[in-house]
Short mmCIF file of C-alpha atoms in Angstrom, two decimals:
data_model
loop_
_atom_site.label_atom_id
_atom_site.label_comp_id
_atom_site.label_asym_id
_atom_site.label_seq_id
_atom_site.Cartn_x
_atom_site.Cartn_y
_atom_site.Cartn_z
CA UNK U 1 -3.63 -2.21 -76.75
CA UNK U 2 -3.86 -2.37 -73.13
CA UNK U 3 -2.32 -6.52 -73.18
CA UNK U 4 0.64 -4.65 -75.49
CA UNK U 5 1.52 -2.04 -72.86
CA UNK U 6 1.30 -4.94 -70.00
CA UNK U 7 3.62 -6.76 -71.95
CA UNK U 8 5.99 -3.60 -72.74
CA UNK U 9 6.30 -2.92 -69.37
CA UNK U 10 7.22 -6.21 -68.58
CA UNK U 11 9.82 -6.34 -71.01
CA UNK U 12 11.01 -2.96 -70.00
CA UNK U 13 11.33 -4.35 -66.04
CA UNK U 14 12.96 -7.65 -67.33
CA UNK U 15 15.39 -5.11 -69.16
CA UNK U 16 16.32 -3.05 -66.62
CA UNK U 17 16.70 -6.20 -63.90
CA UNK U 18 18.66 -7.53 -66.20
CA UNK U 19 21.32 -4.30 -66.69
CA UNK U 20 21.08 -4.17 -62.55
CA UNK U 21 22.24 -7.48 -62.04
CA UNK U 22 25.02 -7.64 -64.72
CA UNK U 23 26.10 -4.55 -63.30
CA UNK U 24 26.35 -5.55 -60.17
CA UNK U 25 28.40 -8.70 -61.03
CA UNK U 26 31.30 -6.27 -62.76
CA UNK U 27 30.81 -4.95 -59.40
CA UNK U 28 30.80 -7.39 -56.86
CA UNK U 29 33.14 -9.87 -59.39
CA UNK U 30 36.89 -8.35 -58.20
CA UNK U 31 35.87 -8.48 -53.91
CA UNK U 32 34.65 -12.00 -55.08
CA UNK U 33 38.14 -12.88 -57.01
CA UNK U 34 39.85 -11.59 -53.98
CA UNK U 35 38.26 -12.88 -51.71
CA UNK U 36 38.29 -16.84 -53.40
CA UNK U 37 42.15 -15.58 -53.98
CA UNK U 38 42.85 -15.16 -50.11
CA UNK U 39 41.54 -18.60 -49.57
CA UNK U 40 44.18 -20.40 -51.98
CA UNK U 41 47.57 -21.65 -52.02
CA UNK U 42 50.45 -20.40 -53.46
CA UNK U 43 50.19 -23.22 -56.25
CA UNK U 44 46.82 -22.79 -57.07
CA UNK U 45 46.66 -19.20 -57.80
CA UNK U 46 48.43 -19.08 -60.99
CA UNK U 47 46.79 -22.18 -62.19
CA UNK U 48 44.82 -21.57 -65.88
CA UNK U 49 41.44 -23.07 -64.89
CA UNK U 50 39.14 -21.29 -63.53
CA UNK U 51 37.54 -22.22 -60.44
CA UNK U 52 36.44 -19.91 -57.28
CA UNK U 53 36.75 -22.48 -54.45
CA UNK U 54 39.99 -23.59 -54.16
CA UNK U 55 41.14 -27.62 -54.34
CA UNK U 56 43.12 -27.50 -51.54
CA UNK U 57 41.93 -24.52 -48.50
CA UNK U 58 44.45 -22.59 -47.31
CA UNK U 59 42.48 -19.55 -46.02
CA UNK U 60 43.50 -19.93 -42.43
CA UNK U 61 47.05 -19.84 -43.52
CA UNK U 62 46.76 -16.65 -45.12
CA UNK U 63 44.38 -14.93 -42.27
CA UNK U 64 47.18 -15.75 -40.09
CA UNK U 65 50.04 -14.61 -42.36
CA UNK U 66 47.95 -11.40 -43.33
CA UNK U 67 47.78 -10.76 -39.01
CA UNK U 68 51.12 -11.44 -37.91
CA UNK U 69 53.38 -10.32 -40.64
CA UNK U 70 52.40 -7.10 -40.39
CA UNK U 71 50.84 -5.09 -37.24
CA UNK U 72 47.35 -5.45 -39.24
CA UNK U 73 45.19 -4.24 -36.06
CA UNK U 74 47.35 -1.20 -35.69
CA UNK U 75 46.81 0.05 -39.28
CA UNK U 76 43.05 -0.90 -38.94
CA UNK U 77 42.90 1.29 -35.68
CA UNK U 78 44.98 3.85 -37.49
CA UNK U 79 42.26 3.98 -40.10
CA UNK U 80 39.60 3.94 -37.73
CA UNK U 81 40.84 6.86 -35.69
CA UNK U 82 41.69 9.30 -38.87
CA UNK U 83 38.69 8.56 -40.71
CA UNK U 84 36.89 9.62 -37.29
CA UNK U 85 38.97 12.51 -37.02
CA UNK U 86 38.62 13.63 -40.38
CA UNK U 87 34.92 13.06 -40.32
CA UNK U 88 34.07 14.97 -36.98
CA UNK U 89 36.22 17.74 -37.83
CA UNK U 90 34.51 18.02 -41.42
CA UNK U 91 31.11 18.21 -39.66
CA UNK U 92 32.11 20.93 -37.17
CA UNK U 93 32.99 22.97 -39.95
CA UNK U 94 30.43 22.17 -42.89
CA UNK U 95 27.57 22.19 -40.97
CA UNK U 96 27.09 25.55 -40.08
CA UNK U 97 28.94 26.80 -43.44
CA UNK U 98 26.43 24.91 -45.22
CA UNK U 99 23.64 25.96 -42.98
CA UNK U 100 24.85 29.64 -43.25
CA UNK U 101 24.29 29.06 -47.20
CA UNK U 102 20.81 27.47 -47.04
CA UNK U 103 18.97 29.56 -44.51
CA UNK U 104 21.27 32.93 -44.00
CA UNK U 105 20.27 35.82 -46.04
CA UNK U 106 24.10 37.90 -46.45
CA UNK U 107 25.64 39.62 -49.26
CA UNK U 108 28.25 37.23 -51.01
CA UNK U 109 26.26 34.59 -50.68
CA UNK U 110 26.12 33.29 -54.16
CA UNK U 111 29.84 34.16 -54.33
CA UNK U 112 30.71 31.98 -51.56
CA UNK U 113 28.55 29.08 -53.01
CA UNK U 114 29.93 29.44 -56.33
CA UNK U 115 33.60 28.77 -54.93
CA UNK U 116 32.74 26.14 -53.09
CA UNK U 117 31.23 24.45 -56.33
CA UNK U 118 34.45 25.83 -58.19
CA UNK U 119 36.16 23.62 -55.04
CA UNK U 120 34.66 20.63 -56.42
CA UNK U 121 36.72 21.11 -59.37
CA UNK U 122 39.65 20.94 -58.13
CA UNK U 123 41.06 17.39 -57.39
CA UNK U 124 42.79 16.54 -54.29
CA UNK U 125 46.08 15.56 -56.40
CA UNK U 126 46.52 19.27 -57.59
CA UNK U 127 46.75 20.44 -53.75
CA UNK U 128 49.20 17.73 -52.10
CA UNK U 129 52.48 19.88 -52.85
CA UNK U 130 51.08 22.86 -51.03
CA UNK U 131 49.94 20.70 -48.42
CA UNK U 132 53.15 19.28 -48.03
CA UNK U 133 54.86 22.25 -48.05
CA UNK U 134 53.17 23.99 -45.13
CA UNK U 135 53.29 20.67 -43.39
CA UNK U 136 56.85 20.32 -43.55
CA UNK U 137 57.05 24.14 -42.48
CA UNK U 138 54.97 23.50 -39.48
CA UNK U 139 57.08 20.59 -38.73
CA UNK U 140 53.67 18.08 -38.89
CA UNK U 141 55.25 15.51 -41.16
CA UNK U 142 54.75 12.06 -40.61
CA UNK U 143 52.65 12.63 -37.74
CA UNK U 144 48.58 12.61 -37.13
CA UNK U 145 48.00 15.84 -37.83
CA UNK U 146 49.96 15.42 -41.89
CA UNK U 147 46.93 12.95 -42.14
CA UNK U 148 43.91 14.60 -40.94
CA UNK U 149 44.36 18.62 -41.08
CA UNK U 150 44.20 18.73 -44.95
CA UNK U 151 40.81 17.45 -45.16
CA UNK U 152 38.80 18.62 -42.52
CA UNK U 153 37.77 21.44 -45.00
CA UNK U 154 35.49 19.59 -47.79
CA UNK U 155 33.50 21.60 -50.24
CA UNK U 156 31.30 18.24 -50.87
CA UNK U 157 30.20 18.26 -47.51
CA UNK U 158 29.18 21.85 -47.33
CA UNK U 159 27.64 21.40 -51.28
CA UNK U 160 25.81 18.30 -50.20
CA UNK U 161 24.34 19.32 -46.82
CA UNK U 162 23.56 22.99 -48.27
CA UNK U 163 20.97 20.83 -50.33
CA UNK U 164 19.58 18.63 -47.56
CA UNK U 165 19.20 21.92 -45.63
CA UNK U 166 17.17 23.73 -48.22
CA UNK U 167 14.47 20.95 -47.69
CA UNK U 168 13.83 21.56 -44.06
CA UNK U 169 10.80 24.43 -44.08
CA UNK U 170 11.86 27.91 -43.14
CA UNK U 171 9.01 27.69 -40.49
CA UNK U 172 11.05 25.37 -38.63
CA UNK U 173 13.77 27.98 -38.37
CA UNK U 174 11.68 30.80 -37.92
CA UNK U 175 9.55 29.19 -34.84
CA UNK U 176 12.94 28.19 -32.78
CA UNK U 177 14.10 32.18 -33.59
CA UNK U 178 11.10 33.06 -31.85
CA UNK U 179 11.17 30.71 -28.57
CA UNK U 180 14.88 32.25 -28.24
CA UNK U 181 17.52 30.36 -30.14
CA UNK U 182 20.59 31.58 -31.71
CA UNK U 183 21.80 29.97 -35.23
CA UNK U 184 24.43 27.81 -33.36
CA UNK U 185 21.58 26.43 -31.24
CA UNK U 186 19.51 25.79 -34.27
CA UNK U 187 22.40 24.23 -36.01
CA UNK U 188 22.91 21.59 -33.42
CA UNK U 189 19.66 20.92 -32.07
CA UNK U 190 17.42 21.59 -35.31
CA UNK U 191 19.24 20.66 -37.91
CA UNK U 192 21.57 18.39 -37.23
CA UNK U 193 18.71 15.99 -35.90
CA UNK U 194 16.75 16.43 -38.97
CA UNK U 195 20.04 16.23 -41.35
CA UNK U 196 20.48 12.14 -40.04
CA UNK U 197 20.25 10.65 -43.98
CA UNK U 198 22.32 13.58 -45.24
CA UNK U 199 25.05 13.04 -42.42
CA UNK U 200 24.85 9.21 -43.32
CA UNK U 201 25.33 9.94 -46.53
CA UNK U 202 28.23 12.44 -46.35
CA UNK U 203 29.82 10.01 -43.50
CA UNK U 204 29.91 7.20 -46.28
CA UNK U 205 31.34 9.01 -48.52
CA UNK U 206 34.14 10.60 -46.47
CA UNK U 207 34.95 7.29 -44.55
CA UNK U 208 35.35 5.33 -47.79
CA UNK U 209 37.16 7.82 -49.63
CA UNK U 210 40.10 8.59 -46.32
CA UNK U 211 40.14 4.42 -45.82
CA UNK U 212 41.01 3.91 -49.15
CA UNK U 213 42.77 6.87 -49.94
CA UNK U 214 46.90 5.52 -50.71
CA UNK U 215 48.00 8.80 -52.09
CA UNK U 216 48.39 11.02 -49.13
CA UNK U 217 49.76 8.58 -46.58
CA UNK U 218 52.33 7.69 -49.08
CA UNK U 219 53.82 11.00 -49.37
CA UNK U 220 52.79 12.21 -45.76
CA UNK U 221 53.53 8.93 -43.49
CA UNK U 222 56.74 7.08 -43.53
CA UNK U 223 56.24 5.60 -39.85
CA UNK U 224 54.85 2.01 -39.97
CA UNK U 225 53.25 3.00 -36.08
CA UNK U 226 50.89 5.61 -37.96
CA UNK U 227 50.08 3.63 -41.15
CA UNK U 228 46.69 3.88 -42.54
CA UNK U 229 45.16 0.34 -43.81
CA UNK U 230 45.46 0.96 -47.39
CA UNK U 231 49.27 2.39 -47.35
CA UNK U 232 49.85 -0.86 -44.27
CA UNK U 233 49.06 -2.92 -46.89
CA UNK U 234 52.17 -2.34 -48.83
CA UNK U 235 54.18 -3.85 -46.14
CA UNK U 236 53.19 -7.67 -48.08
CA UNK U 237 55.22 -6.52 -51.44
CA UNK U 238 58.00 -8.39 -52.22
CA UNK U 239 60.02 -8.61 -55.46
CA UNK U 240 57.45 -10.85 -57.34
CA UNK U 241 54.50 -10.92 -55.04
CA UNK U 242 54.08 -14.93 -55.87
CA UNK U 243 54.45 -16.34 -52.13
CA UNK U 244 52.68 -13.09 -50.67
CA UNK U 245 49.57 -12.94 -52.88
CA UNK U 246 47.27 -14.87 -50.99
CA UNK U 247 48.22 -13.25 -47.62
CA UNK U 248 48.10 -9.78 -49.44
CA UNK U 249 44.21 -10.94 -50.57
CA UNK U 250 43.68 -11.46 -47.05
CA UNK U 251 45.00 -8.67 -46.03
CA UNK U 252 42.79 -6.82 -48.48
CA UNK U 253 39.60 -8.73 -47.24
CA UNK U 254 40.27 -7.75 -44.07
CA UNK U 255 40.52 -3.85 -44.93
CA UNK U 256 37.62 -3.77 -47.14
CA UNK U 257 35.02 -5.89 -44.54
CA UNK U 258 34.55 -3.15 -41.97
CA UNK U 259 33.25 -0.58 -45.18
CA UNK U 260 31.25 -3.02 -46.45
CA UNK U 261 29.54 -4.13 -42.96
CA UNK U 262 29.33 -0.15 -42.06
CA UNK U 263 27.38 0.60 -45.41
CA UNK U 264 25.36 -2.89 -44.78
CA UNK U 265 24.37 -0.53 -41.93
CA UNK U 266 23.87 2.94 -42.79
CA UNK U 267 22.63 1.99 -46.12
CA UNK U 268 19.10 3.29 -46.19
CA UNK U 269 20.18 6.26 -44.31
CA UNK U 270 22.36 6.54 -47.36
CA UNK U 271 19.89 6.38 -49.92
CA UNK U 272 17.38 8.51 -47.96
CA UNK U 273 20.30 11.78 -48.46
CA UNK U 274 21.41 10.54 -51.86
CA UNK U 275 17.39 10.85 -52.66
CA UNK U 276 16.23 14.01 -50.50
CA UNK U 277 19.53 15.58 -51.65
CA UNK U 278 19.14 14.92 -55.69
CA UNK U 279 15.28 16.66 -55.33
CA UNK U 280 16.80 19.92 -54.56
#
């Protein structure tokens, strides 16, 4: 009996490595297609056979294309600075709503947690006309601000670090009371501290999702000098995209590599809040 379990769980382990690594090759398979795409020449890339490495290597032709036909650094620093932006803001206003709904006993509590979950509802699509509106009222089109101010509010934020924050003992909070400090105080040199996966986490998810996002620039940004990386990459469109594709793979290489090294980074940070979070 005991030699029939050993070899179920075997079986069950060989199963599930299995599933993990043919899901991660649907994964990983289109950044590998691009990325053999960017090194190939125009002729090559419509070929029918199937091969990753090209015949002929033409990657430095389309690195170099993908950096000087367009102001590719300028839309990288654009994205760099937003996403920065967006994220510090975000933090100076979930953390202490999120703290206040963890660890603050106040009537309307439940209320204000249930709207924020009713926020996550709500897709970002359905709000870009009233965005736009008051943006174009305050005059803030095509500018900075069109790009950052509607998402410095995020109701994922507050939901996820509301949970990291209910893990941290009330003792905690009740000793630093006692030797004198106020919430604010507690928020910033308590919490925060403690909060590092949860903040990884929530940093990952709001960097990747402003990087990538195309659907807000487009309608808020028509100034190439303020472009964001994923609406800069546009600018390698022509009428059939056939002598631009492998400079537009490039170009998407070189977008996608600084997410993929910052995760490479912050990655167990990022499972450590993904975890901590999903126990409360």
């Amino acid at each position: 009996m005991s030699a029939h379990r050993r070899r179920s769980r075997v079986a069950g382990r060989i199963a599930r490595h299995a599933l993990l690594v043919v899901s991660a090759a649907f994964a990983l398979l289109p950044f590998v297609w691009m990325v053999s795409l960017s090194l190939k020449p125009p002729d090559e890339i419509f070929q029918p056979d199937f091969h990753l490495w090209p015949k002929t290597f033409h990657g430095v032709e389309n690195y170099r294309v993908a950096l000087t036909a367009a102001p590719m650094l300028r839309f990288l620093l654009n994205g760099v600075f937003v996403c920065a932006v967006i994220f510090a803001l975000q933090l100076v206003i979930c953390v202490p709503c999120a703290y206040a709904l963890a660890k603050l006993r106040f009537r309307g509590r439940d209320t204000l947690f249930s709207a924020v979950l009713v926020g996550l509802l709500v897709p970002p699509q359905a709000l870009a006309i009233p965005h736009f509106v008051l943006l174009y009222v305050f005059g803030l089109l095509d500018t900075y601000a069109a790009l950052i101010l509607p998402w410095i509010i995020s109701a994922f934020g507050i939901f996820l670090l509301r949970q990291f924050f209910r893990s941290i003992p009330d003792e905690i909070i009740h000793a630093a009371r006692l030797d004198g400090l106020g919430e604010f105080e507690i928020i910033w040199r308590i919490m925060m501290p403690m909060s590092a996966p949860a903040l990884a986490a929530f940093g990952i998810f709001s960097v990747v999702a402003h990087w990538n996002d195309l659907f807000w620039p487009l309608i808020a940004v028509r100034s190439e000098d303020i472009s964001t990386p994923a609406l800069g990459i546009l600018l390698f469109r022509d009428d059939e995209a056939g002598q631009f594709l492998g400079p537009l793979m490039a170009g998407a290489t070189i977008i996608v590599a600084p997410l993929l090294l910052a995760f490479l980074f912050a990655q167990r940070r990022f499972i450590d809040g993904l975890a901590t979070t999903a126990m409360k």
